[in-house]
Coordinates of C-alpha atoms in Angstrom, one line a residue:
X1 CA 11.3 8.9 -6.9
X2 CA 14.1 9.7 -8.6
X3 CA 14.2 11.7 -11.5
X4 CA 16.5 10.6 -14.3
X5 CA 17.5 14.3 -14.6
X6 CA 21.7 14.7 -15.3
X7 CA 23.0 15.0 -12.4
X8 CA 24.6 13.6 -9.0
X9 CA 21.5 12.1 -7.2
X10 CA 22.6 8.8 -5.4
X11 CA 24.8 8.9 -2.9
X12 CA 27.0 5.5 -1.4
X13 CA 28.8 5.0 1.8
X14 CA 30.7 2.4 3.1
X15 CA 32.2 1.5 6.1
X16 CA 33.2 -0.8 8.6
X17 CA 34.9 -1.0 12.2
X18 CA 34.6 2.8 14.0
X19 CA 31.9 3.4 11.1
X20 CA 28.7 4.4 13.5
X21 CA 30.7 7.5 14.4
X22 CA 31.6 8.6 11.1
X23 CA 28.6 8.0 9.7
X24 CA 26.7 10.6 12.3
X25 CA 29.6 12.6 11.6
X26 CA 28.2 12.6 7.9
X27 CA 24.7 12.4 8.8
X28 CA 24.5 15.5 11.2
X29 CA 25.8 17.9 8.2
X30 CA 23.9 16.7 5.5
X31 CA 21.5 19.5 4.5
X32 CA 17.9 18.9 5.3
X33 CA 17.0 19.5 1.3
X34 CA 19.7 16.7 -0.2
X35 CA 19.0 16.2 -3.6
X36 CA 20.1 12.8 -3.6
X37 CA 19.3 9.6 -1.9
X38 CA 21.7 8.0 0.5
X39 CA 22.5 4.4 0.4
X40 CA 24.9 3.0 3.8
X41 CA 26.5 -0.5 4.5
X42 CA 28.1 -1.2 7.2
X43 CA 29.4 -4.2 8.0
X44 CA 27.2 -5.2 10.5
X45 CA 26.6 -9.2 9.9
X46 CA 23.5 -11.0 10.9
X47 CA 23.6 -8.6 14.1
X48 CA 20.6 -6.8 14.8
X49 CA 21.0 -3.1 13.9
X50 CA 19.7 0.4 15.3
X51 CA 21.9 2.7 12.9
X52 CA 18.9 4.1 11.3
X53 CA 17.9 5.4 13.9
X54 CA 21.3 6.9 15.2
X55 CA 21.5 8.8 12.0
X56 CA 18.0 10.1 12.1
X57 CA 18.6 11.3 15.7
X58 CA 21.6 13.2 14.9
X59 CA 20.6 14.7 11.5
X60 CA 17.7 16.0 9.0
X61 CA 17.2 13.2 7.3
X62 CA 15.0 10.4 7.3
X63 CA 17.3 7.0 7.7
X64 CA 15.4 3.6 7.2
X65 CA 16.6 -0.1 6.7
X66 CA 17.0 -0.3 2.9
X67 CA 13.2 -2.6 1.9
X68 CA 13.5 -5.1 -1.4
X69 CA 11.9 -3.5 -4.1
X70 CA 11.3 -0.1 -3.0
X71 CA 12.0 3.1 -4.6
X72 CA 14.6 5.6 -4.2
X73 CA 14.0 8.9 -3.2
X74 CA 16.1 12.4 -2.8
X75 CA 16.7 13.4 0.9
X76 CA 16.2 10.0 2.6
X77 CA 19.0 7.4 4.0
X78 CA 18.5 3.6 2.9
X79 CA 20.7 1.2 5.2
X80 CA 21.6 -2.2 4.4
X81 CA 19.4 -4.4 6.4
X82 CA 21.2 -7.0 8.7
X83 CA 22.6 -10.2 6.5
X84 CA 21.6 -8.9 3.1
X85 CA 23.6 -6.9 0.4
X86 CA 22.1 -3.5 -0.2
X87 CA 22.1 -2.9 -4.2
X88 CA 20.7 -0.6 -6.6
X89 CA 18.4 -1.2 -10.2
X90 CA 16.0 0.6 -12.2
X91 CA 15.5 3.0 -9.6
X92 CA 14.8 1.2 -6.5
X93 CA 16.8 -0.7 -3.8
X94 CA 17.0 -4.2 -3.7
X95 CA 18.5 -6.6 -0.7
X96 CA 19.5 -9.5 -1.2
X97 CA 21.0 -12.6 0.6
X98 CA 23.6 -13.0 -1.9
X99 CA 26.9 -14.5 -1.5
X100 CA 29.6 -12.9 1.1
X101 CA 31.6 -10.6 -0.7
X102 CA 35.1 -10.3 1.1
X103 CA 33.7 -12.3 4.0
X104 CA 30.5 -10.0 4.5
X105 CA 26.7 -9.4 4.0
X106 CA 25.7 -6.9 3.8
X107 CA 29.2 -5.9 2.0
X108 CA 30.3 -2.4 0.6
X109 CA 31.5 -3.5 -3.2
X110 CA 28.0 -5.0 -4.1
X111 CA 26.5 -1.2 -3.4
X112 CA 29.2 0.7 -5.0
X113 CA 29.2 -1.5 -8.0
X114 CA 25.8 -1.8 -8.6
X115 CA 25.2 1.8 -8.0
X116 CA 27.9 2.2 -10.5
X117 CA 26.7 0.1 -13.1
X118 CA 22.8 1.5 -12.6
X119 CA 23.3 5.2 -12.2
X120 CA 27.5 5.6 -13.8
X121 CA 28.6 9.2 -13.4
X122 CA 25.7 10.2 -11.4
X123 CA 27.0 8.4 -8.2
X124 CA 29.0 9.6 -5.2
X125 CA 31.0 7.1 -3.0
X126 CA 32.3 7.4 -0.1
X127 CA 34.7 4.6 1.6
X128 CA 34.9 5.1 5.7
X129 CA 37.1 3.8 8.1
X130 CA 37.7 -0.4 8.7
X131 CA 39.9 -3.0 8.4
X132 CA 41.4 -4.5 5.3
X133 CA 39.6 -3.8 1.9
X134 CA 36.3 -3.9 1.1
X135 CA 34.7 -1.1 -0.9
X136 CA 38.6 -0.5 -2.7
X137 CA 36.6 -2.3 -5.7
X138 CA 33.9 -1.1 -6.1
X139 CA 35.0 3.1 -5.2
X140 CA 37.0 2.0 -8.2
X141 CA 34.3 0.9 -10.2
X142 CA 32.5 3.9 -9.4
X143 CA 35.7 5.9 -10.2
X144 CA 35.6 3.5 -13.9
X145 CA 32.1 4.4 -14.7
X146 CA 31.8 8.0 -14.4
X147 CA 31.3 9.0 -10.7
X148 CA 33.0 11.1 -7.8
X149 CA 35.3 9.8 -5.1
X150 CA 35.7 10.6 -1.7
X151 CA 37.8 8.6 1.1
X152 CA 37.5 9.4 4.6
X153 CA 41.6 10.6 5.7
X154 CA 43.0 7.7 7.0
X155 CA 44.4 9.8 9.8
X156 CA 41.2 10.6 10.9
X157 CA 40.0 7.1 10.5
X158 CA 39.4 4.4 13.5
X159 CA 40.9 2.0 11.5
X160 CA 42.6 3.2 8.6
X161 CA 43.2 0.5 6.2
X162 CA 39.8 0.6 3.6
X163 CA 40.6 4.4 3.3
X164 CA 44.3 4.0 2.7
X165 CA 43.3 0.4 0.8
X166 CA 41.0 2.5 -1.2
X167 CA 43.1 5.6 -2.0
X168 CA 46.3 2.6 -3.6
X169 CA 44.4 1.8 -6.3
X170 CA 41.3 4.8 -6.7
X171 CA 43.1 8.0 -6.3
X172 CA 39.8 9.9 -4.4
X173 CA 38.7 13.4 -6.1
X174 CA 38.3 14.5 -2.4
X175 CA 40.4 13.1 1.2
X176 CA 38.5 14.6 3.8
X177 CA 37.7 13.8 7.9
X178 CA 34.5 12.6 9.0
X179 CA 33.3 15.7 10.1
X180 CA 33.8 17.3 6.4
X181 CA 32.5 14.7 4.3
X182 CA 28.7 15.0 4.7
X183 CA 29.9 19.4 4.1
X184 CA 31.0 18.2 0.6
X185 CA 28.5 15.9 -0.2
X186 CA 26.0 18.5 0.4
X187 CA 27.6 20.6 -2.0
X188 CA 28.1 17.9 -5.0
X189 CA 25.0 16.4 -4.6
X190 CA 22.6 17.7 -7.0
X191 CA 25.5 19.1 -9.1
X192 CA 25.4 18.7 -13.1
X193 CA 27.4 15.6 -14.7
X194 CA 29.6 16.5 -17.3
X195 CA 28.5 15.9 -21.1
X196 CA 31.2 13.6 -21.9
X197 CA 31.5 10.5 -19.3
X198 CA 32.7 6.8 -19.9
X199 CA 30.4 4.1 -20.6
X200 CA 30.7 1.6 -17.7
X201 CA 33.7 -1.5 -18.6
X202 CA 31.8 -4.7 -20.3
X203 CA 33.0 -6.6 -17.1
X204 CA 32.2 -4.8 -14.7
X205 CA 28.7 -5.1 -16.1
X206 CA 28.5 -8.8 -16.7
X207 CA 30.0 -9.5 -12.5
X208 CA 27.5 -6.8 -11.6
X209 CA 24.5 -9.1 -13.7
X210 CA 25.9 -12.3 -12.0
X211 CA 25.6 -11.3 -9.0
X212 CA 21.7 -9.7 -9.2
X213 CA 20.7 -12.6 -11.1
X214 CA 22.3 -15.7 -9.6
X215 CA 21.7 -18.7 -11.9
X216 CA 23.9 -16.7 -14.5
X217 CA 26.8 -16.6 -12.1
X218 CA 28.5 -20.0 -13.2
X219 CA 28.8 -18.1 -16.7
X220 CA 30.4 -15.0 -15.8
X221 CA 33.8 -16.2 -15.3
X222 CA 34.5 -17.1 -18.6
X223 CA 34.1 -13.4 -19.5
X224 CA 35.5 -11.8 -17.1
X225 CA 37.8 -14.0 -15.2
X226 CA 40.9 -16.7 -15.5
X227 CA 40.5 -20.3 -13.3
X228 CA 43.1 -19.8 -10.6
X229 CA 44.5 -22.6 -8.2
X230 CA 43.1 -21.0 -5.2
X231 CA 40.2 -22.6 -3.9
X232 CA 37.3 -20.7 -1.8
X233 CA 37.5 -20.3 1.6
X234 CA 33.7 -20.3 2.7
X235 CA 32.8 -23.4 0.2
X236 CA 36.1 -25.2 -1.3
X237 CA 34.9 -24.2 -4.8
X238 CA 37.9 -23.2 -7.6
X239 CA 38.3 -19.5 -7.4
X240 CA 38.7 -17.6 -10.5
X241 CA 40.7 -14.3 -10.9
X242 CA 39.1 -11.2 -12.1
X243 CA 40.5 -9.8 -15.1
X244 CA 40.0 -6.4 -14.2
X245 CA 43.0 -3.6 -13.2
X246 CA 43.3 -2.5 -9.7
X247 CA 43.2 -4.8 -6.5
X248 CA 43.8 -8.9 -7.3
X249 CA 40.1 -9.9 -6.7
X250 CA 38.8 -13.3 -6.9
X251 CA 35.4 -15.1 -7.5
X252 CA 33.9 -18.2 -7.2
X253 CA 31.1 -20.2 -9.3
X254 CA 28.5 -20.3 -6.2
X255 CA 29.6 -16.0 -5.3
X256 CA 31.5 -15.9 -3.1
X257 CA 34.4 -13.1 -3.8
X258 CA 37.7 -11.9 -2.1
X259 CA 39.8 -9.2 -2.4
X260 CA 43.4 -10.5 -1.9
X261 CA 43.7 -9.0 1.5
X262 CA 40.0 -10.5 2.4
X263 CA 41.0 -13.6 0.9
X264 CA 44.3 -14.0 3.2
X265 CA 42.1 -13.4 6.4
X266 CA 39.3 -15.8 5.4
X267 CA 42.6 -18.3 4.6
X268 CA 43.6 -17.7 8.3
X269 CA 40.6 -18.3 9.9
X270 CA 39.6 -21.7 7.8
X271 CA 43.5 -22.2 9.0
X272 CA 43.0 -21.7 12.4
X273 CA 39.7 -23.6 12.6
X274 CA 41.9 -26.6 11.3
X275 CA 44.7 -26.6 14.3
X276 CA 41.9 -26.1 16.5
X277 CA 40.1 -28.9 15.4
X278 CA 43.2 -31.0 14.8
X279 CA 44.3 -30.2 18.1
X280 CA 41.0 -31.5 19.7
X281 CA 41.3 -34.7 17.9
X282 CA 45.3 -35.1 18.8
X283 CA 44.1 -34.3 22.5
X284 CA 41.2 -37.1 22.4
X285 CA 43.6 -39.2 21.1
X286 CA 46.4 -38.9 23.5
X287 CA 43.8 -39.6 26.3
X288 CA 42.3 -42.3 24.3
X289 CA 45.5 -44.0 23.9
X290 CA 46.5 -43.9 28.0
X291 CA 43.2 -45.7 28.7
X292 CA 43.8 -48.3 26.1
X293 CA 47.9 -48.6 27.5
X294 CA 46.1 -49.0 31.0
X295 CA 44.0 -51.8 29.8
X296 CA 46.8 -53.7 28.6
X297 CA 48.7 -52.9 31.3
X298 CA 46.4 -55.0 33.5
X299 CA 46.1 -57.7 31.6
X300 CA 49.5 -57.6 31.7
X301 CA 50.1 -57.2 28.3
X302 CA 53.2 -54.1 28.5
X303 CA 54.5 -55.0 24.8
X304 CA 50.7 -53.3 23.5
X305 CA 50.8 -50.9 26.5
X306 CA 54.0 -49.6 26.1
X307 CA 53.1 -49.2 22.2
X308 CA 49.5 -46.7 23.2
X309 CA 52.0 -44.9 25.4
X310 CA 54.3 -44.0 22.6
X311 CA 51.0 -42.9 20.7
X312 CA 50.0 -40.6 23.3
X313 CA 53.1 -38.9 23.6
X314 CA 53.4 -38.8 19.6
X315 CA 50.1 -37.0 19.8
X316 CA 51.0 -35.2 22.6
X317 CA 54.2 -33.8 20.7
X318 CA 52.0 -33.0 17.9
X319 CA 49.3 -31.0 19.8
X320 CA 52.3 -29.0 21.3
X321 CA 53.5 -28.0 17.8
X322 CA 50.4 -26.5 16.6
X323 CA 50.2 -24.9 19.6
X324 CA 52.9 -22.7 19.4
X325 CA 51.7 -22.4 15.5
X326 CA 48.3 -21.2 17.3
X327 CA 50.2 -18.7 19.7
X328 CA 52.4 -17.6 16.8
X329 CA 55.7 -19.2 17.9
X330 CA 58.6 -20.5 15.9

């Protein structure tokens, strides 16, 4: 297990689209001896996942799914299991099937912030390549509690935007390519934290609690967070706004929590979801509305078929407008 020795012994990566690559990258240089345990999300979903063994292949190390409850250990890789959250407390790993964080499970933030929060200064995060912003919090609030930084260089990314997301608000001790980060993390790992570090913020603590202990969660905001008029995406719940500095981030009672970048994508998809399901019903009832103008029509009623004509091409007219909202027209 680990020892609670001083020093730089727990190791988290994140990453997301073009992330398998980097992460052998990182795996095949890691030194067969690491004195640190290695923790991985990747945004993966519900998908079945072979990454551990990818990473064993192409490196020393042992690589395992991440199993609830078990201890850490120096020189091994623990990735997040399909659908659950890979966290860390009192020394072992836990997963859980939390709330999405920034429309994921297993997300990046709940392993750097719970790392963070259980091991402070002796952490060393890493945020990969993907799209929009996951992990910018939490390499943050590994940055706030002690630990070292390292962002993969955007222009060596697959898709630049957590690096670059990352690196606005977290300014990284080290910007390094793929093929250089598991070099450096080789040579920190193991390496002495200084005497002097900060304690870990009183918020960051009491989100990190609410999240590893769920039936506290609907009392968290109130210390950490302001009711906004946003509501969630994923459940229609009131989202509240973190009080914390860096990236707007927002949380609701049941868990679920968005980065302002997440949140916007999550918006567009629940929007999307809505013209294509209003669509479908304008459709039905165009079509809906001929047949009922055709049954008039031989009863020889043209008064009432004449009127479920002018409904269908109403809804017609409709379902053509949110089409060209769909395809992005004006």
């Amino acid at each position: 297990m680990l020892e609670t020795r001083k020093s730089r012994d727990t190791i988290v990566l994140g990453t997301s689209s073009g992330g398998v690559d980097a992460l052998c990258a990182i795996a095949k240089r890691l030194p067969a001896n690491l004195p640190a345990a290695v923790l991985v999300v990747l945004h993966i979903g519900s998908n079945d996942s072979i990454l551990p063994s990818m990473l064993q292949k192409v490196g020393p190390l042992r690589a395992d799914h991440a199993r609830d409850g078990e201890p850490l250990e120096t020189g091994r890789i623990y990735v997040a299991p399909p659908d659950r959250h890979l966290v860390v407390t009192d020394g072992v790993a836990k997963t859980v099937r939390g709330p999405k964080e920034n429309f994921a499970r297993p997300a990046i933030d709940p392993l750097f912030r719970s790392a963070a929060v259980a091991r402070g200064a002796r952490v060393i995060a890493a945020i990969l390549t993907g799209q929009l912003d996951d992990g910018t919090a939490g390499l943050a609030a590994v940055r706030a509690c002690g630990g070292l930084t390292i962002a993969q260089d955007p222009e060596d990314a697959f898709a630049p935007e957590m690096p670059r997301n990352a690196m606005r608000y977290t300014p990284p001790d080290y910007i390094l390519a793929a093929n250089e980060i598991g070099a450096m993390l080789g040579a920190l790992a193991g390496s002495p934290v200084p005497e002097s570090v900060p304690p870990c913020p009183a918020g960051l603590i009491a989100e990190n609690h609410a999240v590893l202990a769920p039936e506290s969660i609907d009392k968290m905001p109130d210390k950490v967070a302001q009711p906004s008029s946003l509501t969630c995406p994923e459940c229609g719940g009131t989202l509240w706004r973190m009080h914390e500095a860096g990236p707007p981030r927002y949380r609701c009672h049941t868990g679920h929590a968005f980065s302002l970048e997440s949140l916007g994508a999550a918006t567009d998809q629940v929007v999307e979801g809505a013209i294509s399901e209003a669509l479908r019903v304008l459709h039905e009832k165009s079509a809906q509305s001929k047949l009922r103008a055709a049954y008039h029509s031989r009863l020889g009623e043209t008064v009432d078929a004449e009127r479920r004509l002018s409904e269908a091409r109403r809804a017609e007219a409709s379902a053509r407008t949110l089409e060209k909202l769909l395809r992005g027209e004006e």
